[in-house]
Short mmCIF file of C-alpha atoms (C1' of nucleotides) in Angstrom, two decimals:
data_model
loop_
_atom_site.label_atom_id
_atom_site.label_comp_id
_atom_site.label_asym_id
_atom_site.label_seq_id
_atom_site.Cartn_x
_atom_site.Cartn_y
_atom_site.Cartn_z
CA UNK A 23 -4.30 15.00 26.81
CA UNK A 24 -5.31 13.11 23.82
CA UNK A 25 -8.16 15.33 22.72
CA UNK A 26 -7.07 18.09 21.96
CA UNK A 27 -6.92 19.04 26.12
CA UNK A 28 -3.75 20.19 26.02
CA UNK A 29 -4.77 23.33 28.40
CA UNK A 30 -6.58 21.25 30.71
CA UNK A 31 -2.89 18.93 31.21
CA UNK A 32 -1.42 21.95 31.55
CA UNK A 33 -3.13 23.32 33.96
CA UNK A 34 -3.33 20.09 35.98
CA UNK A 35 0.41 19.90 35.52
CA UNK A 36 0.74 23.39 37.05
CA UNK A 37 -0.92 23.14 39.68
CA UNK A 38 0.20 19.11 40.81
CA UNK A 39 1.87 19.52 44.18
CA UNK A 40 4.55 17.16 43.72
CA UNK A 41 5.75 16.52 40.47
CA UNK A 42 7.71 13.70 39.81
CA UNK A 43 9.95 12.76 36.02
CA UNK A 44 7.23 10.73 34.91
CA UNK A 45 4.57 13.83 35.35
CA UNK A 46 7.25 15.55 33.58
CA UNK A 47 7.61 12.94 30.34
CA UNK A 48 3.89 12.16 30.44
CA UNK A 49 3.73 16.31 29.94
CA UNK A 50 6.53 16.51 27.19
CA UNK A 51 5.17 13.06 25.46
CA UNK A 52 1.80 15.24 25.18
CA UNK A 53 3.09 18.34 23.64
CA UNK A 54 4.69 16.44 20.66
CA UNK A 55 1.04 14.71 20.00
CA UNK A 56 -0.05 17.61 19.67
CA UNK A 57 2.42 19.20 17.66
CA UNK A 58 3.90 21.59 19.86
CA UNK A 59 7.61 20.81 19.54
CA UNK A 60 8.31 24.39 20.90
CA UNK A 61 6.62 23.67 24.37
CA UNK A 62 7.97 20.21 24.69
CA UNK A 63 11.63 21.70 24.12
CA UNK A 64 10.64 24.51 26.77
CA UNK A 65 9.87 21.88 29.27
CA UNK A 66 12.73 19.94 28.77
CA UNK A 67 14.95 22.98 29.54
CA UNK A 68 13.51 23.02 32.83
CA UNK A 69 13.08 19.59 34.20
CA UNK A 70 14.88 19.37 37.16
CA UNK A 71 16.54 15.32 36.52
CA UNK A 72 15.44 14.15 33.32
CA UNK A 73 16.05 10.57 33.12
CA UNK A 74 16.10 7.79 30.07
CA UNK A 75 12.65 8.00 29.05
CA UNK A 76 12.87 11.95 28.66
CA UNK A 77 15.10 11.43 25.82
CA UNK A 78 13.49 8.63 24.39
CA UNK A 79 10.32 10.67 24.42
CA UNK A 80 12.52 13.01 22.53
CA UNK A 81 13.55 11.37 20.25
CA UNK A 82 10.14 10.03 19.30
CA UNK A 83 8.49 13.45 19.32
CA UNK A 84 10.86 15.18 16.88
CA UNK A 85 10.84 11.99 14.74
CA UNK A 86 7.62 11.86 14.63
CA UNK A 87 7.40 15.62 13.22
CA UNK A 88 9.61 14.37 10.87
CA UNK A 89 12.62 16.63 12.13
CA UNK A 90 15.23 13.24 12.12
CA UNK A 91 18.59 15.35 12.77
CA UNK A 92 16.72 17.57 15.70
CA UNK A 93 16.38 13.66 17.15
CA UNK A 94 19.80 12.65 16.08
CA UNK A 95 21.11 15.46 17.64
CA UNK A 96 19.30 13.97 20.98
CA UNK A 97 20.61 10.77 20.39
CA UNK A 98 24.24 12.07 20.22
CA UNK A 99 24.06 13.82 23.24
CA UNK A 100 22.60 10.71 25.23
CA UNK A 101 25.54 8.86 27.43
CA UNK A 102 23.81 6.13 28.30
CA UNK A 103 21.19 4.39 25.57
CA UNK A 104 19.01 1.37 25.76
CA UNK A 105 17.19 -0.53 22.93
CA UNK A 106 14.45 1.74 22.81
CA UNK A 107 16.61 4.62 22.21
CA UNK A 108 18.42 2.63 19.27
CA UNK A 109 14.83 1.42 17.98
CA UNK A 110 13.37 4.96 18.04
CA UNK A 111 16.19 6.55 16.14
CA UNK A 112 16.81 3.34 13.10
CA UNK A 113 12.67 3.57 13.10
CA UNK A 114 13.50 7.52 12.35
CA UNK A 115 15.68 6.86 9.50
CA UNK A 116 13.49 4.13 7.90
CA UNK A 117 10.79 6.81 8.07
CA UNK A 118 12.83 9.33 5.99
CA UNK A 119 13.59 6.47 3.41
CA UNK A 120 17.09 6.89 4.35
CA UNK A 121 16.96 2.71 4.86
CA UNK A 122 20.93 2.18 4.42
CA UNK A 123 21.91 4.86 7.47
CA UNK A 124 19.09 2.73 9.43
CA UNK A 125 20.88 -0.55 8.63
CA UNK A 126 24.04 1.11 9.45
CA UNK A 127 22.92 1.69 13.16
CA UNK A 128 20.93 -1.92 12.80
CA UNK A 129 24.59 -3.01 13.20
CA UNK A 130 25.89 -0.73 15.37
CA UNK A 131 23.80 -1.15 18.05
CA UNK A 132 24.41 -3.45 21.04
CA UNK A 133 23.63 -7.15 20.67
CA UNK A 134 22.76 -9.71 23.66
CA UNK A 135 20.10 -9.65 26.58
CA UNK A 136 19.00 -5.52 26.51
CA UNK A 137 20.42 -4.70 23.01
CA UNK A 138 18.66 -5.59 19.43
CA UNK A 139 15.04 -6.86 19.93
CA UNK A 140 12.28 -8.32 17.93
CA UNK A 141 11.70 -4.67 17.29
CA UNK A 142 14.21 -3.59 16.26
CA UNK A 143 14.24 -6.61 13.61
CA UNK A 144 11.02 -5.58 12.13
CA UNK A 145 11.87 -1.92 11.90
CA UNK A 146 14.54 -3.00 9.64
CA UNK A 147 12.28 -5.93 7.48
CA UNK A 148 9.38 -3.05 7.30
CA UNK A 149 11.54 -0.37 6.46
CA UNK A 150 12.67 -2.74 3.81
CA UNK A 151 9.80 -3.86 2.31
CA UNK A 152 8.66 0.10 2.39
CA UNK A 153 11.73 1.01 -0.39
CA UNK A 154 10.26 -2.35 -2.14
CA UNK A 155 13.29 -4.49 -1.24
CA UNK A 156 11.47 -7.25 -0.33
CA UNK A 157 13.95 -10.12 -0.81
CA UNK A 158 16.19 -8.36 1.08
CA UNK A 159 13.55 -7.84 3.53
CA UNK A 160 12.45 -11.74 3.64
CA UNK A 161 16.77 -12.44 4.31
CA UNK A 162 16.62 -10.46 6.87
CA UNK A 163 13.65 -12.31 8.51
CA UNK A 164 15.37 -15.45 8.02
CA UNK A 165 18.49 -14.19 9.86
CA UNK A 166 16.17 -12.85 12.63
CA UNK A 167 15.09 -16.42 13.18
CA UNK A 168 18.88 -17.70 13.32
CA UNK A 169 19.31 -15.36 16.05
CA UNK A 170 17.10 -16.98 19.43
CA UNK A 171 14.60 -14.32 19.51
CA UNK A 172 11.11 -15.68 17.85
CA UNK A 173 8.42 -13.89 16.11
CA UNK A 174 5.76 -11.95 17.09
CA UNK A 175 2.65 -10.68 15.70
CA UNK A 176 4.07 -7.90 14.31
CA UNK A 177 6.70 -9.62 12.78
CA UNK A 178 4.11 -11.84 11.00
CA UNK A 179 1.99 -9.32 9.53
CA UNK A 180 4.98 -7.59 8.33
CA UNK A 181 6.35 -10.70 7.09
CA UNK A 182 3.07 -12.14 5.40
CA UNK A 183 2.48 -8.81 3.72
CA UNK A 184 5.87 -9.07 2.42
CA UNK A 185 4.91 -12.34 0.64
CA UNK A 186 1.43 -10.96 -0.76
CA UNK A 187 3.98 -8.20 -2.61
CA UNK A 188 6.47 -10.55 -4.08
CA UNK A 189 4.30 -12.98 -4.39
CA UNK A 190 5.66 -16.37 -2.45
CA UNK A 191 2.83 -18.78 -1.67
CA UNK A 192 5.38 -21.33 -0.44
CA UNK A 193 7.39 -18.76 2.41
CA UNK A 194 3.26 -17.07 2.89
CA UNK A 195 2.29 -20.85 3.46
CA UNK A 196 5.57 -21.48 5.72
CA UNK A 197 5.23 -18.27 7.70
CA UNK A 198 1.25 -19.42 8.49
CA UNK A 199 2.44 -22.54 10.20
CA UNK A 200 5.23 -20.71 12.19
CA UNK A 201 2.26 -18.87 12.87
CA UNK A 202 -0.06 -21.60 14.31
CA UNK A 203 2.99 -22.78 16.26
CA UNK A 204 2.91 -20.02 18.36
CA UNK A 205 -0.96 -18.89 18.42
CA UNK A 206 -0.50 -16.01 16.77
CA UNK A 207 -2.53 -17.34 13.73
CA UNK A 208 -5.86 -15.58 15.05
CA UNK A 209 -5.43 -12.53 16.07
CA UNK A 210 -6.87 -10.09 13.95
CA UNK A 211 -4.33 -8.46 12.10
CA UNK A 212 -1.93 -11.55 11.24
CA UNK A 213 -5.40 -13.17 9.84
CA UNK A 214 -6.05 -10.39 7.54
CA UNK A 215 -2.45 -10.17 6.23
CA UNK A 216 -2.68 -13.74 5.80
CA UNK A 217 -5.79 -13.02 3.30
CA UNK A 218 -3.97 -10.68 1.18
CA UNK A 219 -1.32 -12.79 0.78
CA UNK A 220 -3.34 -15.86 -0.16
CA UNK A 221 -5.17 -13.64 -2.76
CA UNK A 222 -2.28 -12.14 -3.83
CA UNK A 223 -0.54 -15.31 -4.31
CA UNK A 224 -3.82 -16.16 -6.20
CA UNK A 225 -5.26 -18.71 -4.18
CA UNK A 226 -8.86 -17.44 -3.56
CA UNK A 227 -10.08 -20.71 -1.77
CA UNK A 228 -7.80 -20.56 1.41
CA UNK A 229 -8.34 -16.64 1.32
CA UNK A 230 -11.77 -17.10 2.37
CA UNK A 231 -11.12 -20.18 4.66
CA UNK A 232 -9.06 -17.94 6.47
CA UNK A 233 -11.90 -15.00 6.57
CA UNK A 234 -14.48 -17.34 7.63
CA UNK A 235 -12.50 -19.20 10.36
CA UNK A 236 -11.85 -15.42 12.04
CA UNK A 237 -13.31 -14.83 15.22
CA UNK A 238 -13.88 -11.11 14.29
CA UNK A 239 -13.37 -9.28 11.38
CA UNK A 240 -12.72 -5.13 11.09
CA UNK A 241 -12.82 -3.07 8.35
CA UNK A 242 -9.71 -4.30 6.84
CA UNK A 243 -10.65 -7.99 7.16
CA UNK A 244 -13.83 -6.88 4.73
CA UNK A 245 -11.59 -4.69 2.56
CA UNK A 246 -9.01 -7.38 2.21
CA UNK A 247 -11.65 -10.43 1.07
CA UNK A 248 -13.84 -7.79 -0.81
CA UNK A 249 -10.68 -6.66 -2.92
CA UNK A 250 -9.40 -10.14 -3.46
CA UNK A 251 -12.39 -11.29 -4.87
CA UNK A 252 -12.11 -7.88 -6.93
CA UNK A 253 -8.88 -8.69 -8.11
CA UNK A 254 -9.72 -12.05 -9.79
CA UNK A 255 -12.34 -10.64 -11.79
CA UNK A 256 -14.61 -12.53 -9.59
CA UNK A 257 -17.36 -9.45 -9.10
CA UNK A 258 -20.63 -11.24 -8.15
CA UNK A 259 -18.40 -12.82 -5.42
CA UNK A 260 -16.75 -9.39 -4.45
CA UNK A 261 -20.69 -7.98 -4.46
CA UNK A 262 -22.14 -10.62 -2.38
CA UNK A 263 -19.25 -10.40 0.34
CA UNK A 264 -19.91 -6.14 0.42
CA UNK A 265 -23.58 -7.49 1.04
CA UNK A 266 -22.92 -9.32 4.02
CA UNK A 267 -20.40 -6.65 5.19
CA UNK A 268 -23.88 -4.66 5.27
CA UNK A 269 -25.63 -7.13 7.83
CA UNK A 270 -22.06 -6.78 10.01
CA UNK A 271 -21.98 -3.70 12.54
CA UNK A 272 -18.62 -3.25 10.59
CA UNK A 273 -19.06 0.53 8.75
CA UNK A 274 -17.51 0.68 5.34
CA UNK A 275 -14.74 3.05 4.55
CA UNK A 276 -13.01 5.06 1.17
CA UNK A 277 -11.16 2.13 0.36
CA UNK A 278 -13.97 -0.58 0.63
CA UNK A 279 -15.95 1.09 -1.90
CA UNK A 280 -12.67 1.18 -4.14
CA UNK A 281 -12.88 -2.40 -3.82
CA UNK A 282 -16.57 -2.61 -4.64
CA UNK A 283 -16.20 -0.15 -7.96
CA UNK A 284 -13.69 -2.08 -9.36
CA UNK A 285 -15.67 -5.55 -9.01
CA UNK A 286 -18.14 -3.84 -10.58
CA UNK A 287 -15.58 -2.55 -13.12
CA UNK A 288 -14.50 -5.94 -13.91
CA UNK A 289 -17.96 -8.01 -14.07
CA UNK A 290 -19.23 -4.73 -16.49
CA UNK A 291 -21.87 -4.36 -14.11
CA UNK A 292 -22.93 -0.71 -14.80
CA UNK A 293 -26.01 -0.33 -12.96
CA UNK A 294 -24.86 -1.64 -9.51
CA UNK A 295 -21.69 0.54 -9.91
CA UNK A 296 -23.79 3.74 -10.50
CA UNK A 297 -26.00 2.50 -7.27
CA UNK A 298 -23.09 1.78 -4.92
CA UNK A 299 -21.61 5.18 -6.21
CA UNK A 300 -24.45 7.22 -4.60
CA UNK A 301 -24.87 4.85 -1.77
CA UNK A 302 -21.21 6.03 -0.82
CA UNK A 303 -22.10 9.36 -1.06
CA UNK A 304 -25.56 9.49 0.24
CA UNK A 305 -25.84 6.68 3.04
CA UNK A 306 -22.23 6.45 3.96
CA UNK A 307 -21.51 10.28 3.45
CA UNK A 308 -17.83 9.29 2.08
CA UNK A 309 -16.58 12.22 -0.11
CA UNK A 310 -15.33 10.65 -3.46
CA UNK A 311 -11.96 10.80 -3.84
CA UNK A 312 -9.98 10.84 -7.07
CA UNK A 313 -9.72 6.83 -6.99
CA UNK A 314 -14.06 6.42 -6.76
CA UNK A 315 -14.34 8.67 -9.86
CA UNK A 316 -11.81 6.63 -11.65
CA UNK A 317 -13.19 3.59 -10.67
CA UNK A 318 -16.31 4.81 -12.16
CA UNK A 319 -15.13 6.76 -15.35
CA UNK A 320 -13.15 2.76 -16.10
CA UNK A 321 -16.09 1.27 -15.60
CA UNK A 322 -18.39 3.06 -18.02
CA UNK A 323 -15.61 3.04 -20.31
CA UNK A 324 -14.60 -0.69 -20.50
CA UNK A 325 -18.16 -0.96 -21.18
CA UNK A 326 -18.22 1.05 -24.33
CA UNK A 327 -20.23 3.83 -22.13
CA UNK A 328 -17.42 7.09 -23.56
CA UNK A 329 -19.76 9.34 -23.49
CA UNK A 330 -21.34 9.04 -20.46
CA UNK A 331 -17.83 8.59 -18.86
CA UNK A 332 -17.14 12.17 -20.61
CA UNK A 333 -20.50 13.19 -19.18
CA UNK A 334 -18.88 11.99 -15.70
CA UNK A 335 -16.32 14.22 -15.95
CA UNK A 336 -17.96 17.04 -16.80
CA UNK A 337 -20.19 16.76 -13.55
CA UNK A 338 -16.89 16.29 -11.72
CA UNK A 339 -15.84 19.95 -12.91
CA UNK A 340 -18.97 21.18 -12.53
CA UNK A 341 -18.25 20.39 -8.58
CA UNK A 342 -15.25 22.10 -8.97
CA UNK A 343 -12.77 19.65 -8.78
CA UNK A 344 -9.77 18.63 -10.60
CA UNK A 345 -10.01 16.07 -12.72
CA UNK A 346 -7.08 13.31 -11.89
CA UNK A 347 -4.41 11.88 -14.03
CA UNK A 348 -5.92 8.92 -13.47
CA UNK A 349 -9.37 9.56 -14.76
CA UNK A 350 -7.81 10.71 -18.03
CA UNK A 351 -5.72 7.38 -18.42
CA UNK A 352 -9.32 5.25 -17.75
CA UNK A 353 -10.46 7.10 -20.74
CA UNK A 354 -7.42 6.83 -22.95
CA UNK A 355 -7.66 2.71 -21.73
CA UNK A 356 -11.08 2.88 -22.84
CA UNK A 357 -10.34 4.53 -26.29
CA UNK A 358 -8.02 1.88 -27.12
CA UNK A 359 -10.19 -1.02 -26.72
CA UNK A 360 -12.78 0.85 -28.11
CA UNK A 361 -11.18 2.58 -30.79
CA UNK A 362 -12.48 5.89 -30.22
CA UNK A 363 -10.19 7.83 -32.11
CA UNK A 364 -11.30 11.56 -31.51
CA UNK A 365 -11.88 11.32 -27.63
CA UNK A 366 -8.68 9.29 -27.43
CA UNK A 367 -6.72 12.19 -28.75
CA UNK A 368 -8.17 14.34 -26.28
CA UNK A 369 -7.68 12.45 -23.46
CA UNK A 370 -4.11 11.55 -24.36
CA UNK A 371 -3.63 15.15 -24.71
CA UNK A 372 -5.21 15.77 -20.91
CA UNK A 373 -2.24 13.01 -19.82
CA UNK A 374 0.80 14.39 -21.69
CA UNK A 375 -0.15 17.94 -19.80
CA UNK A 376 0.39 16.46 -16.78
CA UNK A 377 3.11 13.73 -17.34
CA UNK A 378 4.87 14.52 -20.87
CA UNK A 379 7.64 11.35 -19.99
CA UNK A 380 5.37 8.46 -19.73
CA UNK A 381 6.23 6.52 -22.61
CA UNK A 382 3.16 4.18 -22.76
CA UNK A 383 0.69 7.24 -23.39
CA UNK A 384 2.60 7.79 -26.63
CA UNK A 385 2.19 4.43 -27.05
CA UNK A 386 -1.32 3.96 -26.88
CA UNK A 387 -2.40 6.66 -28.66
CA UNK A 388 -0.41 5.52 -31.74
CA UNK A 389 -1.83 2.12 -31.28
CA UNK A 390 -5.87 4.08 -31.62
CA UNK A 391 -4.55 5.22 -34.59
CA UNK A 392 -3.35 2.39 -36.26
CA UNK A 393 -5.74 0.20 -35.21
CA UNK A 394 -8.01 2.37 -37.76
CA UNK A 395 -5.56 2.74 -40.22
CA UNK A 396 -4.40 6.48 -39.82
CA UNK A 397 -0.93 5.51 -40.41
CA UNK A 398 0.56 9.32 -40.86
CA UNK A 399 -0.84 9.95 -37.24
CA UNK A 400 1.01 7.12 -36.47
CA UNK A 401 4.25 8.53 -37.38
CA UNK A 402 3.19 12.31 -35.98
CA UNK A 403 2.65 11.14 -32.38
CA UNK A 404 6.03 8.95 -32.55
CA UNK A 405 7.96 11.78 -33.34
CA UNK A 406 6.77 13.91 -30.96
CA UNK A 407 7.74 11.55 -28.21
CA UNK A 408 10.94 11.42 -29.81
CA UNK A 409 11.05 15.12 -29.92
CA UNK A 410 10.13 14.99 -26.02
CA UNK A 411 12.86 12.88 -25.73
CA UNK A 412 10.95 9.87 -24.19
CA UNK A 413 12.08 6.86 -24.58
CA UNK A 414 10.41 3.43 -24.83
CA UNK A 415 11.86 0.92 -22.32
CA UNK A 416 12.04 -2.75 -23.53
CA UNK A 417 9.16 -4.40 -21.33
CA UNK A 418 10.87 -6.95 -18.65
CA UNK A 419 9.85 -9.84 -16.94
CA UNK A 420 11.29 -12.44 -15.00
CA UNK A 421 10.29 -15.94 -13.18
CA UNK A 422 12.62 -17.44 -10.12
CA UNK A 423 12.13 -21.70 -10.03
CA UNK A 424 13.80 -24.18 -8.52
CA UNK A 425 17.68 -23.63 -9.72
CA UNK A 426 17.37 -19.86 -10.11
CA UNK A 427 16.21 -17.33 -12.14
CA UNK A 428 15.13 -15.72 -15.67
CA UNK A 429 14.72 -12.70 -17.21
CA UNK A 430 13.14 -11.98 -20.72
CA UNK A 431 13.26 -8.58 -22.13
CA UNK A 432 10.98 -7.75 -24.88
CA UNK A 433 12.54 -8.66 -28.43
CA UNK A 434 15.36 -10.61 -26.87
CA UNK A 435 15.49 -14.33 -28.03
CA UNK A 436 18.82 -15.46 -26.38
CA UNK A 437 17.37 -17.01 -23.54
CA UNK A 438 18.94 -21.06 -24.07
CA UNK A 439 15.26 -22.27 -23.44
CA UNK A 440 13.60 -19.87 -25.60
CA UNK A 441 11.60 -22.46 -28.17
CA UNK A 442 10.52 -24.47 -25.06
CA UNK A 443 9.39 -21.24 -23.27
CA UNK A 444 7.89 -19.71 -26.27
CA UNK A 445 5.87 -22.77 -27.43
CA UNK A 446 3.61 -23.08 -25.16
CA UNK A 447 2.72 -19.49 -24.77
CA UNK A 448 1.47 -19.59 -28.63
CA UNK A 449 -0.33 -22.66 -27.87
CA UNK A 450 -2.02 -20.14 -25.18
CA UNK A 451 -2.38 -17.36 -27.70
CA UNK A 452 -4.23 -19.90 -30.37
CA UNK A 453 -6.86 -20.69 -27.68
CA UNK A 454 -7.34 -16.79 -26.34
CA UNK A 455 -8.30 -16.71 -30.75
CA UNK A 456 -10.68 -19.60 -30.22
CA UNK A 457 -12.60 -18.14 -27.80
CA UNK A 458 -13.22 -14.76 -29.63
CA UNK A 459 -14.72 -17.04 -32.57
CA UNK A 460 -18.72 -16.94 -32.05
CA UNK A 461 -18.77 -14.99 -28.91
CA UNK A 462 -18.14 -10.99 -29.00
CA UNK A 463 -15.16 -10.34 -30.13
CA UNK A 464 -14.57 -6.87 -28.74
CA UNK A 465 -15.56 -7.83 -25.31
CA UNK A 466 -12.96 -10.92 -25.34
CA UNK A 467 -10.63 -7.83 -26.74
CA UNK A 468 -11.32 -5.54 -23.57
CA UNK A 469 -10.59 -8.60 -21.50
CA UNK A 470 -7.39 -9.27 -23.38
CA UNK A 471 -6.07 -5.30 -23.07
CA UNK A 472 -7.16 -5.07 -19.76
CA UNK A 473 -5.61 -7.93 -18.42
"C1'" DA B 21 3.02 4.97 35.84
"C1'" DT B 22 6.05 7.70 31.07
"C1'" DA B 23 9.48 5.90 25.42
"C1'" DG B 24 10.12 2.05 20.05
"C1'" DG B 25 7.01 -1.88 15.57
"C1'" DG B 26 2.64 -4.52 12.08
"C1'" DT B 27 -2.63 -5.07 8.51
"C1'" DT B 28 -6.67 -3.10 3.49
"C1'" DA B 29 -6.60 -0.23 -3.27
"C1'" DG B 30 -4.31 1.12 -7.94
#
DNA sequence: ATAGGGTTAG
């Protein structure tokens, strides 16, 4: 059935002497997999006792092909429902990004021995942490644990990826021993969110402990230690890991070599990017997709390389494709540090075609120009974005400690702390000078913009 | 026997 042997099912269906409702769901179950809703809504008009599973099978299907109200309407109809049926419909809604109607019918549905399940817990954290609402995601993993049910390895990866987004070393750390407690802390997938969320939370060290003390690893395991080290700026590391991934029987995929073109992006190591490019291509046969080429357009760029990252893009059109957003805003990035005034303008130009309301595109390309003292440029290019009608938001950032939180908005000083805060982040700012004095000072630059 | 959930980039 899986296959694409739909016929064959349905002939084996036909011709089964003695069908029974399981035959029946098995059939319907199959018809939704393989997107024929049509079929699976024929059969159910003719089953002779459908039972619970029918229209839980329903209500899967049609959410599934994203038709939530054709599986609401299923759910309505349903006099008797069990947690399943509650699980598949919330899971619907959480799909749709419609996360308060889920958490509506998180608390509607029946509580105690056959109502609200670990499942139907996690649907609600995931769903969550999907809409980026991750604290409210992490409160509603703590209330799970009030409640007697205990965690399992679902809820863990969910939980630990949760903590790589935030980031929260000390609940990632927590959540690792609640882990170990119950066993969980080697299988695969709870191991590899627990290395994202150690190099997320940027502690490199226990990252690879963890990769190294796995019994197995998968793609994903590779991916997740490769782009860590990437992520640090540590590329010889990120390289030497991608090595060994080559002596595994684990085959690379699109987003390991993302991982390995930005390492090389970071360390500025040209050559090896160029070679890993074509090994994708050639010995891997992974088509490039619009995050390789601007992986590789940054990296000749941040190296000073414009023209050959031009050159890039020509060959790109020259294989007829379209030439992402992204690729254009690698070049503007590399302008700036760079100061390449006329190919800036061009490819700021390329990015206000395709999104005139980004603010900081405006902003850069002012900044190339008064960085080389073309002050009336300046002044053009600010009031066209004015003339757009794009605003500038004050940049924002915020720290939680022990008795709560801040938040700092760019040009605000009224923060009671603010001389404390401030001094040592000049102190900071002295040193990043120092180190510019007697080594290159443009590459310390690129470092500095690219942060 | 048949139905519901989780992991990797920028």
């Amino acid at each position: 059935m899986r296959g694409g042997l739909v016929e064959e099912a349905e002939n084996l269906f036909d011709e089964m002497p003695d069908r029974n409702v399981v035959t029946w769901n098995t059939m319907i179950n199959g018809y939704f997999k393989n997107g024929q809703k049509e079929k699976a809504f024929g059969l159910l008009g003719s089953i002779p006792n459908p039972d619970i599973y029918t229209y839980n099978t329903m209500i899967s299907g049609l959410v599934q092909s994203g038709d939530l109200f054709g599986a609401r309407k299923v759910f309505d109809k349903m006099d008797s429902r069990d947690v399943v049926t509650w699980n598949s419909i919330i899971a619907g809604y959480v799909h749709k990004g419609m996360i308060d109607e889920a958490m509506q019918l998180f608390h509607e549905m029946p509580l105690g021995m056959r109502g609200r399940d670990t499942v139907s817990w996690i649907v609600m954290v995931s769903g969550l942490a999907k809409e980026g609402r991750l604290e409210e995601g992490v409160k509603l993993f703590m209330m799970m644990k009030e409640s007697e049910l205990s965690p399992d390895k679902a809820t863990f990866t969910s939980i630990l990826t949760i903590c790589s987004e935030l980031p929260a070393l000390c609940l990632g750390e927590q959540v690792c021993a609640q882990s170990i407690k119950t066993a969980l802390n080697h299988t695969i997938e709870v191991c590899n969110a627990m290395i994202t969320m150690y190099a997320r939370c940027g502690n490199m060290t226990s990252a690879l402990r963890c990769f190294s003390s796995m019994p197995t690893h998968n793609v994903i395991s590779w991916n997740s230690i490769i782009s860590g080290f990437s992520h640090h700026g540590l590329g010889p590391q990120a390289l030497e890991m991608f090595e060994e991934m080559r002596f595994s029987d684990v085959k690379p995929n699109e987003l390991t070599f993302i991982a390995v073109l930005s390492a090389c992006s970071h360390a500025g190591l040209v050559e090896k990017g160029k070679y890993y490019f074509d090994y994708m291509k050639d010995e891997c046969f992974l088509q490039p997709t619009a995050g390789h080429y601007t992986c590789i357009v940054d990296l000749f760029g941040r190296f000073g390389l414009i023209d050959e990252a031009m050159s890039f893009i020509d060959q790109m059109r020259a294989d007829g494709l379209e030439v992402p957003v992204s690729v254009w805003g690698a070049i503007l990035g590399a302008c700036r540090v760079h100061r390449n005034v006329e190919v800036g303008a061009v490819a700021a130009e390329n990015v206000l075609a395709i999104e005139p309301n980004r603010s900081g595109t405006y902003m850069i390309l002012a900044e190339i120009y008064a960085s080389v003292g073309r002050l009336n440029e300046v002044e053009r290019v600010l009031t066209q974005m004015k003339k757009n009608g794009v605003k500038k938001q004050p940049g924002c950032s915020w720290i939680e400690m022990n008795d709560g939180g801040s938040v700092f908005l760019s040009g605000d000083k009224s923060h009671l702390e603010f001389d404390r805060i401030v001094e040592p982040l000049e102190v900071l700012h002295v040193d990043v000078e120092l180190m510019s004095v007697g080594s290159d000072q443009n590459l310390v630059q690129s470092c500095w913009h690219s942060g």
